[in-house]
CSV table of C-alpha atoms in Angstrom, one decimal:
chain,number,residue,atom,x,y,z
X,1,UNK,CA,102.2,83.9,81.1
X,2,UNK,CA,105.0,86.6,80.5
X,3,UNK,CA,106.7,86.2,76.8
X,4,UNK,CA,110.1,84.9,78.2
X,5,UNK,CA,108.1,82.1,80.1
X,6,UNK,CA,106.5,81.3,76.8
X,7,UNK,CA,109.7,81.5,75.0
X,8,UNK,CA,111.1,79.0,77.6
X,9,UNK,CA,107.7,76.7,77.4
X,10,UNK,CA,108.4,76.5,73.5
X,11,UNK,CA,111.6,75.5,73.4
X,12,UNK,CA,111.3,73.3,76.2
X,13,UNK,CA,108.1,71.5,74.2
X,14,UNK,CA,110.5,71.6,71.4
X,15,UNK,CA,113.0,69.5,72.9
X,16,UNK,CA,110.7,67.2,74.6
X,17,UNK,CA,108.9,66.4,71.0
X,18,UNK,CA,112.2,66.1,68.4
X,19,UNK,CA,111.2,62.3,68.0
X,20,UNK,CA,108.0,63.4,67.0
X,21,UNK,CA,108.9,66.4,64.9
X,22,UNK,CA,111.7,64.4,63.0
X,23,UNK,CA,109.1,61.4,62.6
X,24,UNK,CA,106.5,63.8,60.8
X,25,UNK,CA,109.2,65.6,58.6
X,26,UNK,CA,110.2,62.1,57.3
X,27,UNK,CA,106.8,60.9,57.0
X,28,UNK,CA,104.2,63.9,56.3
X,29,UNK,CA,101.4,61.6,56.5
X,30,UNK,CA,102.0,60.4,59.9
X,31,UNK,CA,99.1,60.9,62.0
X,32,UNK,CA,101.4,63.3,64.7
X,33,UNK,CA,101.4,65.5,62.1
X,34,UNK,CA,98.5,67.5,63.3
X,35,UNK,CA,99.8,67.6,67.1
X,36,UNK,CA,103.3,68.9,65.7
X,37,UNK,CA,101.7,71.4,63.6
X,38,UNK,CA,99.0,72.9,66.1
X,39,UNK,CA,101.6,72.5,68.9
X,40,UNK,CA,104.1,74.8,67.3
X,41,UNK,CA,101.2,77.2,66.1
X,42,UNK,CA,100.3,77.5,69.6
X,43,UNK,CA,103.5,77.9,71.1
X,44,UNK,CA,104.6,80.7,68.7
X,45,UNK,CA,101.5,82.4,68.8
X,46,UNK,CA,101.4,82.7,72.7
X,47,UNK,CA,104.6,84.3,71.9
X,48,UNK,CA,103.7,87.0,69.2
X,49,UNK,CA,102.3,87.2,65.9
X,50,UNK,CA,105.0,85.5,64.1
X,51,UNK,CA,105.1,82.7,61.4
X,52,UNK,CA,107.0,79.7,61.3
X,53,UNK,CA,108.6,77.2,58.7
X,54,UNK,CA,110.6,74.2,59.1
X,55,UNK,CA,112.9,72.9,55.9
X,56,UNK,CA,116.0,71.5,55.2
X,57,UNK,CA,118.8,73.6,56.8
X,58,UNK,CA,121.6,75.0,55.1
X,59,UNK,CA,124.3,73.3,57.1
X,60,UNK,CA,122.3,70.8,59.1
X,61,UNK,CA,119.5,68.4,58.3
X,62,UNK,CA,116.7,71.0,59.5
X,63,UNK,CA,116.2,74.6,60.2
X,64,UNK,CA,113.5,76.3,62.1
X,65,UNK,CA,112.7,79.8,61.1
X,66,UNK,CA,110.7,82.0,63.5
X,67,UNK,CA,109.5,84.8,60.7
X,68,UNK,CA,108.6,88.4,61.7
X,69,UNK,CA,106.1,89.0,58.8
X,70,UNK,CA,108.3,91.8,57.6
X,71,UNK,CA,108.0,93.8,60.6
X,72,UNK,CA,111.2,95.7,62.0
X,73,UNK,CA,109.9,95.9,65.5
X,74,UNK,CA,109.1,92.2,65.5
X,75,UNK,CA,112.3,91.1,63.9
X,76,UNK,CA,113.9,92.2,67.6
X,77,UNK,CA,111.7,89.6,69.2
X,78,UNK,CA,112.1,86.8,66.7
X,79,UNK,CA,116.0,87.4,67.4
X,80,UNK,CA,115.2,87.2,71.1
X,81,UNK,CA,113.4,84.0,70.8
X,82,UNK,CA,116.3,82.2,68.4
X,83,UNK,CA,118.7,83.3,70.8
X,84,UNK,CA,117.1,81.0,73.6
X,85,UNK,CA,117.0,78.3,71.2
X,86,UNK,CA,118.9,75.0,72.5
X,87,UNK,CA,122.0,73.6,70.9
X,88,UNK,CA,120.5,70.6,68.6
X,89,UNK,CA,123.1,68.8,66.5
X,90,UNK,CA,120.5,68.5,63.6
X,91,UNK,CA,118.7,71.7,63.6
X,92,UNK,CA,119.3,75.4,62.4
X,93,UNK,CA,117.3,78.4,64.2
X,94,UNK,CA,116.7,81.7,62.0
X,95,UNK,CA,114.8,85.1,63.3
X,96,UNK,CA,113.7,85.7,59.6
X,97,UNK,CA,113.6,83.9,56.2
X,98,UNK,CA,117.3,83.5,54.9
X,99,UNK,CA,118.1,84.2,51.3
X,100,UNK,CA,117.9,81.1,49.0
X,101,UNK,CA,117.7,79.8,45.7
X,102,UNK,CA,114.5,80.7,44.0
X,103,UNK,CA,113.6,79.5,40.4
X,104,UNK,CA,112.3,82.3,38.6
X,105,UNK,CA,109.5,80.6,37.2
X,106,UNK,CA,107.3,79.4,40.1
X,107,UNK,CA,103.4,79.3,41.2
X,108,UNK,CA,101.6,80.8,43.8
X,109,UNK,CA,98.0,80.8,44.9
X,110,UNK,CA,95.4,83.4,44.3
X,111,UNK,CA,92.9,85.0,46.4
X,112,UNK,CA,90.5,81.8,45.4
X,113,UNK,CA,93.4,79.2,46.3
X,114,UNK,CA,93.9,78.7,42.5
X,115,UNK,CA,97.4,78.1,41.3
X,116,UNK,CA,99.0,80.9,39.0
X,117,UNK,CA,102.0,80.5,37.0
X,118,UNK,CA,104.7,83.5,37.4
X,119,UNK,CA,107.3,83.9,35.0
X,120,UNK,CA,109.9,86.5,36.8
X,121,UNK,CA,112.6,86.0,34.5
X,122,UNK,CA,111.7,89.0,32.2
X,123,UNK,CA,111.2,91.5,35.4
X,124,UNK,CA,113.3,94.4,35.7
X,125,UNK,CA,114.1,96.4,39.1
X,126,UNK,CA,115.1,99.9,39.8
X,127,UNK,CA,116.3,100.9,43.5
X,128,UNK,CA,115.1,104.7,44.0
X,129,UNK,CA,117.0,106.2,47.3
X,130,UNK,CA,114.2,106.8,50.0
X,131,UNK,CA,115.3,107.6,53.3
X,132,UNK,CA,118.8,106.8,55.0
X,133,UNK,CA,119.9,103.3,53.7
X,134,UNK,CA,116.3,102.3,52.7
X,135,UNK,CA,115.3,102.2,48.9
X,136,UNK,CA,111.9,102.1,47.2
X,137,UNK,CA,112.2,98.8,44.9
X,138,UNK,CA,110.5,99.5,41.5
X,139,UNK,CA,109.7,96.5,39.9
X,140,UNK,CA,108.4,96.3,35.8
X,141,UNK,CA,106.3,92.9,35.9
X,142,UNK,CA,104.2,93.4,33.0
X,143,UNK,CA,103.9,89.9,31.6
X,144,UNK,CA,101.4,89.0,34.7
X,145,UNK,CA,97.7,90.4,33.4
X,146,UNK,CA,96.4,86.8,34.6
X,147,UNK,CA,97.1,88.1,38.2
X,148,UNK,CA,95.1,90.4,40.4
X,149,UNK,CA,97.0,93.2,42.4
X,150,UNK,CA,97.4,91.2,45.6
X,151,UNK,CA,98.5,88.0,44.2
X,152,UNK,CA,100.8,89.8,42.1
X,153,UNK,CA,102.5,91.5,45.1
X,154,UNK,CA,102.6,88.4,46.6
X,155,UNK,CA,104.5,86.7,44.3
X,156,UNK,CA,106.9,89.7,44.1
X,157,UNK,CA,107.3,89.8,47.9
X,158,UNK,CA,108.3,86.1,48.0
X,159,UNK,CA,110.5,86.5,45.1
X,160,UNK,CA,112.2,89.6,46.9
X,161,UNK,CA,112.4,87.9,50.0
X,162,UNK,CA,113.8,84.9,48.5
X,163,UNK,CA,116.7,86.9,46.7
X,164,UNK,CA,117.5,89.2,49.5
X,165,UNK,CA,116.3,87.4,52.9
X,166,UNK,CA,114.0,88.8,55.2
X,167,UNK,CA,116.1,90.9,57.4
X,168,UNK,CA,118.0,92.9,54.6
X,169,UNK,CA,114.6,93.5,53.0
X,170,UNK,CA,113.3,94.8,56.3
X,171,UNK,CA,116.2,97.3,56.4
X,172,UNK,CA,116.8,98.2,53.1
X,173,UNK,CA,113.4,98.1,51.0
X,174,UNK,CA,111.0,100.8,52.5
X,175,UNK,CA,108.5,100.1,49.9
X,176,UNK,CA,107.6,98.1,46.5
X,177,UNK,CA,106.2,99.5,43.2
X,178,UNK,CA,104.8,97.5,40.8
X,179,UNK,CA,104.6,98.5,37.2
X,180,UNK,CA,103.4,97.0,34.0
X,181,UNK,CA,106.1,99.2,32.2
X,182,UNK,CA,108.9,101.3,33.2
X,183,UNK,CA,109.1,105.0,32.2
X,184,UNK,CA,112.0,106.1,30.3
X,185,UNK,CA,113.9,107.8,33.0
X,186,UNK,CA,113.6,104.4,34.9
X,187,UNK,CA,114.0,102.2,32.2
X,188,UNK,CA,117.6,103.6,31.7
X,189,UNK,CA,118.5,102.6,35.1
X,190,UNK,CA,117.0,99.2,35.0
X,191,UNK,CA,118.5,95.8,35.8
X,192,UNK,CA,117.3,92.2,35.5
X,193,UNK,CA,115.8,91.1,38.5
X,194,UNK,CA,118.0,88.5,38.5
X,195,UNK,CA,120.7,90.6,39.7
X,196,UNK,CA,118.6,92.0,42.6
X,197,UNK,CA,120.5,89.9,45.1
X,198,UNK,CA,123.8,91.1,44.0
X,199,UNK,CA,122.4,94.8,43.9
X,200,UNK,CA,121.5,95.5,47.4
X,201,UNK,CA,123.3,94.0,50.8
């Protein structure tokens, strides 16, 4: 089946199952949950290597995000998928994770699926010009010795995506580097991480 046919099949299934989806959203323990989640997985993966997320919308009751997982080439594909979305009164559809309010003290799962506390309030960042309009994002996160490198990167990536939105992150951030302490040169240019959403766009 072609990609266009897969996209059409997905949106057709979505419209046909709005009642089931709404039931599961209102009652996460409902027995239809497994069917809805597995069907969304199958339909979206049939189109491409994307992930999805359903949550409350910004202007309507619900939103569905089909994420390109930070890949600029896949972003063009998720935009094409969302362009074919039906107009539904209760739904918003997005081709990438949108900026959203994020507590700077949060939890993440490590590689062993244990919850780990993260306090990003003391973090600082520096934007270092890379190529074109892109920057390397240097982040000072010296208060996380309890996190392994992969878990710390996941925590930073999550926070940056929330602050900037996935599309801005894709287009403006070439790389993320994490250090325990900034050197003197970068320390002078550092800003609190809470200002990141204001510093790039």
